[in-house]
Backbone as numpy.savetxt, mean C-alpha at the origin, in Angstrom:
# Nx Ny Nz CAx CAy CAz Cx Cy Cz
6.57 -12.58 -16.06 5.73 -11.39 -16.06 6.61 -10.14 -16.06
6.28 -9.24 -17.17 7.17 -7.80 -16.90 6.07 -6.96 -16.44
6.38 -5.72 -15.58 5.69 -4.78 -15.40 6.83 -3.48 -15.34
6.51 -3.23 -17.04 7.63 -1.62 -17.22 7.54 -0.62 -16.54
5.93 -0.13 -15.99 5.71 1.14 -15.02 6.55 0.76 -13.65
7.03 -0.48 -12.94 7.49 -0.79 -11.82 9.16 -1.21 -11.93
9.86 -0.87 -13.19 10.85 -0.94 -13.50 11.76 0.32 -13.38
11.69 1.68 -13.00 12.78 2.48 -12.87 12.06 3.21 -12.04
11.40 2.81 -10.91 10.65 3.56 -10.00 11.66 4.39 -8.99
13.05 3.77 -9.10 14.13 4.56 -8.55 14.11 5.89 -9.02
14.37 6.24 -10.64 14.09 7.44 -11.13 12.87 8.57 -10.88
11.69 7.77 -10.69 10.51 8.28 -10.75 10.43 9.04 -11.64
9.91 8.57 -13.18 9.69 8.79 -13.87 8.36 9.21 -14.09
7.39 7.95 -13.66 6.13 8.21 -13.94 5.45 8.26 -12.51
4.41 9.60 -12.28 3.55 9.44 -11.28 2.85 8.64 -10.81
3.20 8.65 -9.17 3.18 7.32 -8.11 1.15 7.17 -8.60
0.67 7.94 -8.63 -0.63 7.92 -8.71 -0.59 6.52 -10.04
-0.32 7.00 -10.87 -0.32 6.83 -12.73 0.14 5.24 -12.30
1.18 5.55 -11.96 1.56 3.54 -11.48 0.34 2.89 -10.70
-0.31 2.86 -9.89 -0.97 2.25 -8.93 -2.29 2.27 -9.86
-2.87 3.08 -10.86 -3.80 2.90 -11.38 -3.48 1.85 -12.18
-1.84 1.46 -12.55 -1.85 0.25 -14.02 -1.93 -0.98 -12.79
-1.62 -1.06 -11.87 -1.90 -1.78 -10.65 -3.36 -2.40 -10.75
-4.16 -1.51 -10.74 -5.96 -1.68 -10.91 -5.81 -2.16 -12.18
-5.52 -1.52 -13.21 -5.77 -2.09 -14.47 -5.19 -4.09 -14.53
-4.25 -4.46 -13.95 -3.76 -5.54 -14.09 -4.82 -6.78 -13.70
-5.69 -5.73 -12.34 -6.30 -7.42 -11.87 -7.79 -6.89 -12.19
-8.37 -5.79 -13.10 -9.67 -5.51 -13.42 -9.67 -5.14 -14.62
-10.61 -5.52 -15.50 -10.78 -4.60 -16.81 -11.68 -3.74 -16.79
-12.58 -3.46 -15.95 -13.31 -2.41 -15.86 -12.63 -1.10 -15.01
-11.26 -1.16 -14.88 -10.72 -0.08 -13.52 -10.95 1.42 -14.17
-10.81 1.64 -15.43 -11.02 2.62 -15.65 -12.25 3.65 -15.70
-13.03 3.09 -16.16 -14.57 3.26 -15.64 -14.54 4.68 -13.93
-14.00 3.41 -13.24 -14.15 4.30 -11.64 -12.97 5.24 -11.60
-12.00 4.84 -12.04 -10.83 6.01 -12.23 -11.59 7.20 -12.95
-12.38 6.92 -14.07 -12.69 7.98 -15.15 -13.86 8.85 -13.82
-14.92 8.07 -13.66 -15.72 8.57 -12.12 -15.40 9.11 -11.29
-14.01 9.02 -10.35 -13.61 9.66 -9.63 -12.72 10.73 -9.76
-11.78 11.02 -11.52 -11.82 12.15 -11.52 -12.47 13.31 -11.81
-13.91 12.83 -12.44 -15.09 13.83 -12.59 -15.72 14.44 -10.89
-15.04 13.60 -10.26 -15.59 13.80 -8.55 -14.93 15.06 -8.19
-13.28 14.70 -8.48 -12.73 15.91 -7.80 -12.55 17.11 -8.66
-13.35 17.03 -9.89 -12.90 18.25 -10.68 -13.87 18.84 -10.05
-15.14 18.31 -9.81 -15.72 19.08 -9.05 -15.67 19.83 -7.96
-15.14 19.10 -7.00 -14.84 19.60 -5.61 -13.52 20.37 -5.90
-12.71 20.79 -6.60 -12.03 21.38 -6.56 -12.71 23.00 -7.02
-13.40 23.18 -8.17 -14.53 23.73 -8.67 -15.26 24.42 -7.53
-15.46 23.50 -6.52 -15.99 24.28 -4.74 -15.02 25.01 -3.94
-13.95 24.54 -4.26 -13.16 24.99 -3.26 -11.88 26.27 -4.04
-12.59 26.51 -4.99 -11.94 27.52 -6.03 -11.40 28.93 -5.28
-12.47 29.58 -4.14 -12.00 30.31 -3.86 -11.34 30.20 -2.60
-11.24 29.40 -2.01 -10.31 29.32 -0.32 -8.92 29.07 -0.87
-8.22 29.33 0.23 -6.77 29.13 0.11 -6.21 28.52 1.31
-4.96 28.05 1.57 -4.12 27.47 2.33 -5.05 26.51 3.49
-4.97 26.27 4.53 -5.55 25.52 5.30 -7.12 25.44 5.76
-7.49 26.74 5.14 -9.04 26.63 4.88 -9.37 26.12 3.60
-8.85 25.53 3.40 -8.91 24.87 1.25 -8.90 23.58 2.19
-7.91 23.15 2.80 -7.55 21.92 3.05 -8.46 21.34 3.83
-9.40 22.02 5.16 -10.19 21.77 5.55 -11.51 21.32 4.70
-11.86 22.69 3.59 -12.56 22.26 2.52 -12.80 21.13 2.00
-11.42 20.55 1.62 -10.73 19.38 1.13 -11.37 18.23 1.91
-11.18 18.10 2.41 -11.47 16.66 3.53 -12.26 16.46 3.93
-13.56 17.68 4.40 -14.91 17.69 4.52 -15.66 16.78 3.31
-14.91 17.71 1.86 -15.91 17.28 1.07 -15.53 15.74 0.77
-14.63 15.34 0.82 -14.06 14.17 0.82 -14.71 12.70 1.37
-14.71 13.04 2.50 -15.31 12.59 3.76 -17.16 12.27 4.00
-17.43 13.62 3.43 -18.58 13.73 3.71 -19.82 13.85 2.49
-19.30 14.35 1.55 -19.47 14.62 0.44 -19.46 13.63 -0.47
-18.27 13.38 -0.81 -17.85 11.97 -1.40 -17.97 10.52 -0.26
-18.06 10.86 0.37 -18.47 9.41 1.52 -17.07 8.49 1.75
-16.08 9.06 1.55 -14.98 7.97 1.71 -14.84 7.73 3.35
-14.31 6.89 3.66 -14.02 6.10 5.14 -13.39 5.01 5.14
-13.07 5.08 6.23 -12.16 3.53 6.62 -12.58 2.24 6.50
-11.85 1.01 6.31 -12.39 -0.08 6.20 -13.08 -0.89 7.62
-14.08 -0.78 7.35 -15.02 -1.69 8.55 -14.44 -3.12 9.32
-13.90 -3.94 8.76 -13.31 -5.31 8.72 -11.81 -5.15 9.42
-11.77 -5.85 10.21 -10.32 -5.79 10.84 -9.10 -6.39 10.29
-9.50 -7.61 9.04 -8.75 -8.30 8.37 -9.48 -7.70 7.00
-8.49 -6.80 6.20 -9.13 -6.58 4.90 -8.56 -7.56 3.87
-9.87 -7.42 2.15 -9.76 -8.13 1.03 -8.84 -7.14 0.68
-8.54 -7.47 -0.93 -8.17 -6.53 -1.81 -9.19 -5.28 -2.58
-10.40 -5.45 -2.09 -11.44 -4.56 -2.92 -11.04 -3.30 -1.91
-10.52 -3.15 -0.70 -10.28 -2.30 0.01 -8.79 -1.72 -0.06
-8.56 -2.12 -0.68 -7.26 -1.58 -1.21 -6.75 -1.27 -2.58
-6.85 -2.23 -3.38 -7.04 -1.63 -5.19 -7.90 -0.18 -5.04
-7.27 0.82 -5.70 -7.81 1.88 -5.54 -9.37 2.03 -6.20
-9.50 1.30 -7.61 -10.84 1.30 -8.35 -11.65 0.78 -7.66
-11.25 -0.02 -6.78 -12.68 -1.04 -5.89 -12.65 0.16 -4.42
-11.87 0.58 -4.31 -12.09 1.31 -2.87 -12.92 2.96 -3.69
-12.70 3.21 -4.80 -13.58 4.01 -5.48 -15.10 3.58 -5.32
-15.45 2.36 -5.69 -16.32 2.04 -5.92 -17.11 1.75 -4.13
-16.32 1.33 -3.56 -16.98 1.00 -2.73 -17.44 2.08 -1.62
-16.72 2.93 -1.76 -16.24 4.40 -0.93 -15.58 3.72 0.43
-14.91 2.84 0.38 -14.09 2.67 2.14 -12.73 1.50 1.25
-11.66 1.80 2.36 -10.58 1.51 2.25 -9.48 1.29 3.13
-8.14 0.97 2.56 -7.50 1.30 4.19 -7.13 2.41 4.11
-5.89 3.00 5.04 -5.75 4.01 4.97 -4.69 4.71 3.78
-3.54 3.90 3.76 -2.81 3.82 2.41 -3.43 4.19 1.10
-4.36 3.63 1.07 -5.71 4.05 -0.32 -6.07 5.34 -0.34
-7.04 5.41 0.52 -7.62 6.72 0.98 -6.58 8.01 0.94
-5.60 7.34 1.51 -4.60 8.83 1.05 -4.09 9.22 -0.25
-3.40 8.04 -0.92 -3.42 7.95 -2.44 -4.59 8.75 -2.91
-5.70 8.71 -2.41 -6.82 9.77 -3.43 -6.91 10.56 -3.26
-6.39 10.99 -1.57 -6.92 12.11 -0.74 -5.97 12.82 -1.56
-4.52 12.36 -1.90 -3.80 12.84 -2.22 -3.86 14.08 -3.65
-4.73 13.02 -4.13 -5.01 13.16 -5.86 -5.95 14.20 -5.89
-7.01 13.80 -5.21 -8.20 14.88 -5.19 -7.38 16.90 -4.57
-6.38 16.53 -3.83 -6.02 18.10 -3.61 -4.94 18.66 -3.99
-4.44 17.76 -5.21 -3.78 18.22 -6.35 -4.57 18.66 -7.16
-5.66 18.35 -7.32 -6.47 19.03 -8.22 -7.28 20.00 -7.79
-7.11 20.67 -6.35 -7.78 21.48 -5.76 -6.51 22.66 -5.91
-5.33 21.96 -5.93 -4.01 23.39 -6.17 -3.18 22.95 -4.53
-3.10 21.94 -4.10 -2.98 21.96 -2.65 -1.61 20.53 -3.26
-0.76 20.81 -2.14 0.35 19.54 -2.51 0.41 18.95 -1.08
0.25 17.98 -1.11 -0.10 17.03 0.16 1.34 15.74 0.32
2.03 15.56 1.19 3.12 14.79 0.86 2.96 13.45 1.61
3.05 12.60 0.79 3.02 11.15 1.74 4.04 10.93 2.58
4.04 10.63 4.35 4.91 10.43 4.92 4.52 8.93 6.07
5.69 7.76 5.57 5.46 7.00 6.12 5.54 6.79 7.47
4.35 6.78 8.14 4.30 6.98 9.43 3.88 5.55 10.13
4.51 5.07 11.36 4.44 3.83 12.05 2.62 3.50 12.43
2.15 2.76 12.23 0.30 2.34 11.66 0.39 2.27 10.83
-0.29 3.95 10.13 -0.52 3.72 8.97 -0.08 5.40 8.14
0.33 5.64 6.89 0.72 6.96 6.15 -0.29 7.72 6.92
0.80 8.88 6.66 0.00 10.27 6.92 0.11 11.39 5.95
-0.60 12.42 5.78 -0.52 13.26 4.58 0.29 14.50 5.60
1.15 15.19 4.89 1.70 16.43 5.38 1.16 17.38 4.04
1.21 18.57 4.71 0.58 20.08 4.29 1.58 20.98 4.84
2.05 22.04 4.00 3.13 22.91 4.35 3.10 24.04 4.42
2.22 24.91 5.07 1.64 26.29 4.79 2.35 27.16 5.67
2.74 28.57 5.16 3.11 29.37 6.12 4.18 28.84 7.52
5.16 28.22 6.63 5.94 27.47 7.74 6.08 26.85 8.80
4.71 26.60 8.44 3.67 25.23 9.61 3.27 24.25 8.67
4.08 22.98 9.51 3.53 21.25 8.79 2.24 21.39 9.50
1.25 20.54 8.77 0.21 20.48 9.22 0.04 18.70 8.78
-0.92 17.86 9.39 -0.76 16.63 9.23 -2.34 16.05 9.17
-2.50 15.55 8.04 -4.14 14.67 8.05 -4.08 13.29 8.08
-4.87 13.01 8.59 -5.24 11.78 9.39 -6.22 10.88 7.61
-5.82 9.99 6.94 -6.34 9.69 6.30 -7.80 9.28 6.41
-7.56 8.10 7.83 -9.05 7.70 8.02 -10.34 8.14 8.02
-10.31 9.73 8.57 -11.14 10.91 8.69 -10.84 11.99 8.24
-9.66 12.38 7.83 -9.64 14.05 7.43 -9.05 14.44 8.91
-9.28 14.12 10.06 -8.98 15.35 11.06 -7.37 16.03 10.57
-7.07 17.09 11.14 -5.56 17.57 10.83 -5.17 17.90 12.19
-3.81 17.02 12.16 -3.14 17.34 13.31 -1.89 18.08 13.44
-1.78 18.77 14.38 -0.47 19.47 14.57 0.51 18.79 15.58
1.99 19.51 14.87 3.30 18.95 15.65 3.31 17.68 16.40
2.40 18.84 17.71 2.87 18.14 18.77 1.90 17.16 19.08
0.54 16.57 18.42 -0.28 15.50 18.25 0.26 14.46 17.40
1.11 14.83 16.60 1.77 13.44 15.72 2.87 13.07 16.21
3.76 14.09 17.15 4.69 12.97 18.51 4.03 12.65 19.28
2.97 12.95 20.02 2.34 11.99 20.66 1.65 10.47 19.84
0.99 10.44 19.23 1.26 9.48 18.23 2.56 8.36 17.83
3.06 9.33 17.70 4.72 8.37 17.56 4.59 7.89 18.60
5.05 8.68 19.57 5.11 7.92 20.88 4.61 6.44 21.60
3.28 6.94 21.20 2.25 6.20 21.75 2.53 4.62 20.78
2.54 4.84 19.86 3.01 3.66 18.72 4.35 3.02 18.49
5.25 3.83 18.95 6.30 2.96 18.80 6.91 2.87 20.67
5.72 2.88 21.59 6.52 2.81 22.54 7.32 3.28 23.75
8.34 4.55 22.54 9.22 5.01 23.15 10.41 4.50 22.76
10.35 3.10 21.89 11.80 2.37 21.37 12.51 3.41 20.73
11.76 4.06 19.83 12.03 5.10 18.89 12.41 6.37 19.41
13.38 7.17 19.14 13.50 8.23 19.14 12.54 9.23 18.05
11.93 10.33 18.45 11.22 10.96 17.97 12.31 11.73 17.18
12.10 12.05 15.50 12.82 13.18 15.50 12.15 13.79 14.09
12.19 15.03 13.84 11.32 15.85 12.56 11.87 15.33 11.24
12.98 14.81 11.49 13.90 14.41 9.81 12.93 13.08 9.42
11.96 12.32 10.13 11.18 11.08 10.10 10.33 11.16 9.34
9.82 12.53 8.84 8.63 13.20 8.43 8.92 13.53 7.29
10.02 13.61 6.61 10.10 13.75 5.27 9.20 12.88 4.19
8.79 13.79 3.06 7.66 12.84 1.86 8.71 11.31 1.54
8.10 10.49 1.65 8.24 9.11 0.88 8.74 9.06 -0.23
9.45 8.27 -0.80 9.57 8.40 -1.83 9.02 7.14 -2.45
9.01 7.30 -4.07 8.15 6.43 -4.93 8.28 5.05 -4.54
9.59 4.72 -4.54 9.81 3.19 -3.90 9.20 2.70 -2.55
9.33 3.37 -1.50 8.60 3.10 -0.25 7.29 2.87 -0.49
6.55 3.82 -1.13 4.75 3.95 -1.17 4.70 2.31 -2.10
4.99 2.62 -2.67 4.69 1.52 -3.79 5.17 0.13 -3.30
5.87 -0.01 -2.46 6.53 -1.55 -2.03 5.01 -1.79 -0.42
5.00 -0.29 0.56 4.25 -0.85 1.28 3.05 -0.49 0.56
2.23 -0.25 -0.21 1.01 -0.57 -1.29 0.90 -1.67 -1.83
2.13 -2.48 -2.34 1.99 -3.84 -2.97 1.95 -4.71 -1.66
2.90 -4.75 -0.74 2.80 -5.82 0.31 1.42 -5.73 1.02
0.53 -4.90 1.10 -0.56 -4.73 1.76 -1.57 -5.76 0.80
-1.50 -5.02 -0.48 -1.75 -5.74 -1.73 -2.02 -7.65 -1.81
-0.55 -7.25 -1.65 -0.61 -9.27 -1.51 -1.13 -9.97 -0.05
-1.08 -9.36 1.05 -1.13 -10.46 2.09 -2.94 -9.97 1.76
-3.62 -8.96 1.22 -5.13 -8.88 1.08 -5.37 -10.24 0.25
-4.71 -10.06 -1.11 -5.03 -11.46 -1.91 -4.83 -12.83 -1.04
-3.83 -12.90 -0.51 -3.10 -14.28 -0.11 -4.76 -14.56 1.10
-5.18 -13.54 1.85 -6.42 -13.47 2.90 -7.68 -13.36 1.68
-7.97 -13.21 1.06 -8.86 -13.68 -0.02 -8.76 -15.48 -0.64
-7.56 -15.64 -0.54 -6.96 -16.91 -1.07 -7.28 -16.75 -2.74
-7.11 -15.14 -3.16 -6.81 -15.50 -4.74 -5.61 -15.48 -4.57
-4.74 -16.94 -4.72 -3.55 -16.95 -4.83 -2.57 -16.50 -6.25
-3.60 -16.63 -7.52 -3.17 -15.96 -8.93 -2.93 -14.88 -8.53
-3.73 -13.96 -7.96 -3.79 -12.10 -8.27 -2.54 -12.14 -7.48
-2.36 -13.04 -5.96 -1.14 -12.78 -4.80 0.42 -13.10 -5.74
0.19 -13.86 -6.34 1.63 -14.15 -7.50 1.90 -13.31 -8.49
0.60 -12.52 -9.07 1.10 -11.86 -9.42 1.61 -10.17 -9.05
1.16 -10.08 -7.55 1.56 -9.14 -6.85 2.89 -9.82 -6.12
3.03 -10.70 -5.89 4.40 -10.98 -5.53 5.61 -10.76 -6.91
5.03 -11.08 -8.42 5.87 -10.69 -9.23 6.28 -8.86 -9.55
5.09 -8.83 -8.77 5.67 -6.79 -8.88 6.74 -6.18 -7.80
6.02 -6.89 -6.66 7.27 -6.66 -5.59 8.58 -6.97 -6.33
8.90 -7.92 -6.80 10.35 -8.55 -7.28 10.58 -8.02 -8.25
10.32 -7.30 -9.23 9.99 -6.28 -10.17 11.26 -5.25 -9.48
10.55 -4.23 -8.23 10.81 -3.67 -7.63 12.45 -3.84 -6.74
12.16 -5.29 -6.03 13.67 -6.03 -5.32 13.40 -6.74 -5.79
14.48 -7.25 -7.03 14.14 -8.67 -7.35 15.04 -10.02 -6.54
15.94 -9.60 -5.79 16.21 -10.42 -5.33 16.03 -10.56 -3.32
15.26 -10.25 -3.19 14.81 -10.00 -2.23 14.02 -11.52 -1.53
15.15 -12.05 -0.42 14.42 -13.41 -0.45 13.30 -13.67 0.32
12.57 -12.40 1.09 11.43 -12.51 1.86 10.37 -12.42 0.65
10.11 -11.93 -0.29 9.53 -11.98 -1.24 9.33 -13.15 -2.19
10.62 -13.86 -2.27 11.11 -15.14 -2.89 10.43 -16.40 -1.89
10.56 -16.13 -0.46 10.03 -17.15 0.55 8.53 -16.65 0.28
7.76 -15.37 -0.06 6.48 -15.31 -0.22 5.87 -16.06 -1.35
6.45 -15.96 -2.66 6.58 -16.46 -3.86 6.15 -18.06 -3.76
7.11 -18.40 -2.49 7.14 -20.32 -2.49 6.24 -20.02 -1.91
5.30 -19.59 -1.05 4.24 -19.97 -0.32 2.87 -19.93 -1.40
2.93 -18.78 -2.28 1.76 -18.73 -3.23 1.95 -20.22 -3.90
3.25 -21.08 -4.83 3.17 -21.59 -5.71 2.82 -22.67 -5.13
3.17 -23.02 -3.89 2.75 -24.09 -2.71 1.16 -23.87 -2.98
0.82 -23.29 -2.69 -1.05 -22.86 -2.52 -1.61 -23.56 -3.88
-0.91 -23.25 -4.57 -0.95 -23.28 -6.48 -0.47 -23.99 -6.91
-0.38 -25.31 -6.09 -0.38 -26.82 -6.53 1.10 -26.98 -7.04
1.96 -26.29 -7.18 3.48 -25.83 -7.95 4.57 -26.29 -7.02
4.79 -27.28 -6.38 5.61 -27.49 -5.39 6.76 -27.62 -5.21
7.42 -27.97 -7.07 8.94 -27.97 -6.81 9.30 -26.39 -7.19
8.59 -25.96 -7.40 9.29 -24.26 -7.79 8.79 -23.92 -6.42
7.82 -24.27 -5.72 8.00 -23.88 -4.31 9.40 -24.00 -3.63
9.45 -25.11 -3.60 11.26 -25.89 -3.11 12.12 -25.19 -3.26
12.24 -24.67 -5.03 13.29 -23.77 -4.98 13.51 -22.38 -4.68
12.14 -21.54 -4.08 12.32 -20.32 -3.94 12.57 -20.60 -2.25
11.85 -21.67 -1.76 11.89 -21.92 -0.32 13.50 -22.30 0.42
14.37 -23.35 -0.91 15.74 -23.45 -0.79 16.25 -21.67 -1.08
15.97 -21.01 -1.34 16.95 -20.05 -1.77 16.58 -19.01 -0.69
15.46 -19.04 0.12 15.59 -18.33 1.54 16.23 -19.27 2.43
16.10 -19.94 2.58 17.29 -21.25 3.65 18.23 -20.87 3.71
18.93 -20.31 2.48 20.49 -20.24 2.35 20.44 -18.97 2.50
20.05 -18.01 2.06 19.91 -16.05 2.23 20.03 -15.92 3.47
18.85 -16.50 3.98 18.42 -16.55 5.56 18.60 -17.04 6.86
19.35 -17.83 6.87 19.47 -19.12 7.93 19.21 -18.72 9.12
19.04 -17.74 9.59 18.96 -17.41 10.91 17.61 -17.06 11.42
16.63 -16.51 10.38 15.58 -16.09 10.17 14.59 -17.83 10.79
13.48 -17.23 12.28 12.90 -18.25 12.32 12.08 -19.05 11.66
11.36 -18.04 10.20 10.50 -19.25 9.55 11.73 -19.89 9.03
12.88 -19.73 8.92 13.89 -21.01 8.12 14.00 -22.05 8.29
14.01 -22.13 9.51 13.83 -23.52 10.55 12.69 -24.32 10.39
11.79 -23.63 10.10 10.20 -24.36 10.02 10.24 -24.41 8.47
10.64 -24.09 7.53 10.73 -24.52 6.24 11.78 -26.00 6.08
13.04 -25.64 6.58 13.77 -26.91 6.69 13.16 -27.92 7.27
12.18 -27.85 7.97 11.36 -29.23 8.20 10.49 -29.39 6.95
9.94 -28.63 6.89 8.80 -29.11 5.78 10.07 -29.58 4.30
11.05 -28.70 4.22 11.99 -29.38 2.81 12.28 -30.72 3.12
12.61 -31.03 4.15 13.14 -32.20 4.70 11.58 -33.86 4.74
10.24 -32.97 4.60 9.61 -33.77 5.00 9.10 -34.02 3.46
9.32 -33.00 2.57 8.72 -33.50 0.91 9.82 -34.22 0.19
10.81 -34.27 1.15 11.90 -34.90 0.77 12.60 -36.32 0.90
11.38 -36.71 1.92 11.45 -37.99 2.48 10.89 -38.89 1.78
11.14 -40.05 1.26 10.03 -41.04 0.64 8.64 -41.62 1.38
8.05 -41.61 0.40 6.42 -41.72 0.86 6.46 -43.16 1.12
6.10 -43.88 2.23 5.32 -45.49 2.17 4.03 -45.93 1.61
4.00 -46.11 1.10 2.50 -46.82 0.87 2.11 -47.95 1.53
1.35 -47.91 1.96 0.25 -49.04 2.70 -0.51 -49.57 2.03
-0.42 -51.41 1.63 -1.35 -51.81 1.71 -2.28 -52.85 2.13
């Protein structure tokens, strides 16, 4: 499988948006349809929000978003993939939060507003840069938080292991969004048990790192699922050896060891 849009994502060539829609296009043929729908949504709401500026735009923004457009969080504590492919979380109006920002994102680019993805410990957060104040939205709802509500946050989420520090907050870059978008991606399929769509989201990850043997040990688990067992073997041998220290290794070397054993028959 090639996927050329996921091939020089180092450069960032093509917009992170523009990629994730050929994403939809791969496992739907109707994706465009709701893509075409939802940018008639925000030409509108941008159209509303024509005359506000800076953080009263942004407020604008997320109201209508939210409330207007009906988007929200995903209900289900274990999500599918319809909650995450952006065309099905169009369609459905709820998502996770990764999604939801991807649009939130999109929709206030087209309002004149630049919103920066910053990978934050849960789940992304959008930054806003006005008047030499970060300002921070909460994907799930729109709320916007300041400074000193998103170290508490940190805090609260990582513990305290972490040192808090402002350099953490820098925008994402294309590779990050797009690797934790696909891994969300696949363990949704692999929890659907479409194990096709999960292989072939495991072939985009590797696209991305192709030699990456947690991906390669994901790989053997789909082809395992998918009846494929000696190409399981060999992606499963080639984390053994990458990995050895790593605890699923140990629990794979049993199972190599046990398809490896001759079968008795009884009769």
């Amino acid at each position: 499988m090639r996927f050329s849009y996921l091939e020089h994502i180092a450069q960032e060539i093509l917009p992170t948006i523009e990629i994730i829609w050929e994403v939809s296009r791969a496992f739907h043929s109707d994706s465009d349809q709701y893509v075409a729908d939802y940018y008639q949504s925000i030409r509108h709401l941008a159209e509303d929000l024509d005359e506000l500026e800076g953080v009263e735009k942004l407020q604008g923004l997320t109201e209508q978003f939210f409330f207007n457009l009906s988007f929200s969080d995903a209900p289900e504590p274990i999500v599918g993939s319809q909650r995450i492919l952006l065309d099905r979380v169009i369609s459905y109006r709820t998502g996770l939060p990764m999604s939801l920002a991807l649009l939130l994102q999109e929709a206030a680019a087209y309002a004149g507003l630049q919103l920066e993805l910053v990978d934050f410990p849960g789940y992304p957060l959008l930054r806003f840069d006005y008047q030499q104040q970060s300002y921070f939205v909460d994907p799930i709802n729109g709320d916007l938080l300041e400074g000193y509500q998103v170290q508490e946050r940190f805090e609260d989420l990582t513990e305290n292991v972490v040192d808090f520090g402002w350099d953490m907050f820098e925008a994402a870059d294309q590779k990050t969004v797009l690797v934790r978008y696909l891994t969300e991606l696949k363990h949704a399929f692999i929890h659907d048990r479409a194990f096709a769509n999960a292989l072939t989201t495991v072939h985009m990850l590797l696209t991305i790192h192709p030699d990456d043997p947690y991906e390669i040990r994901d790989r053997g688990y789909v082809l395992e699922e998918l009846d494929c067992q000696q190409a399981a073997v060999d992606d499963y041998l080639y984390f053994v050896e990458q990995c050895p220290d790593d605890p699923s290794a140990q629990l794979l070397r049993l199972q190599l060891e046990t398809w490896a054993a001759p079968q008795h028959i009884l009769h």
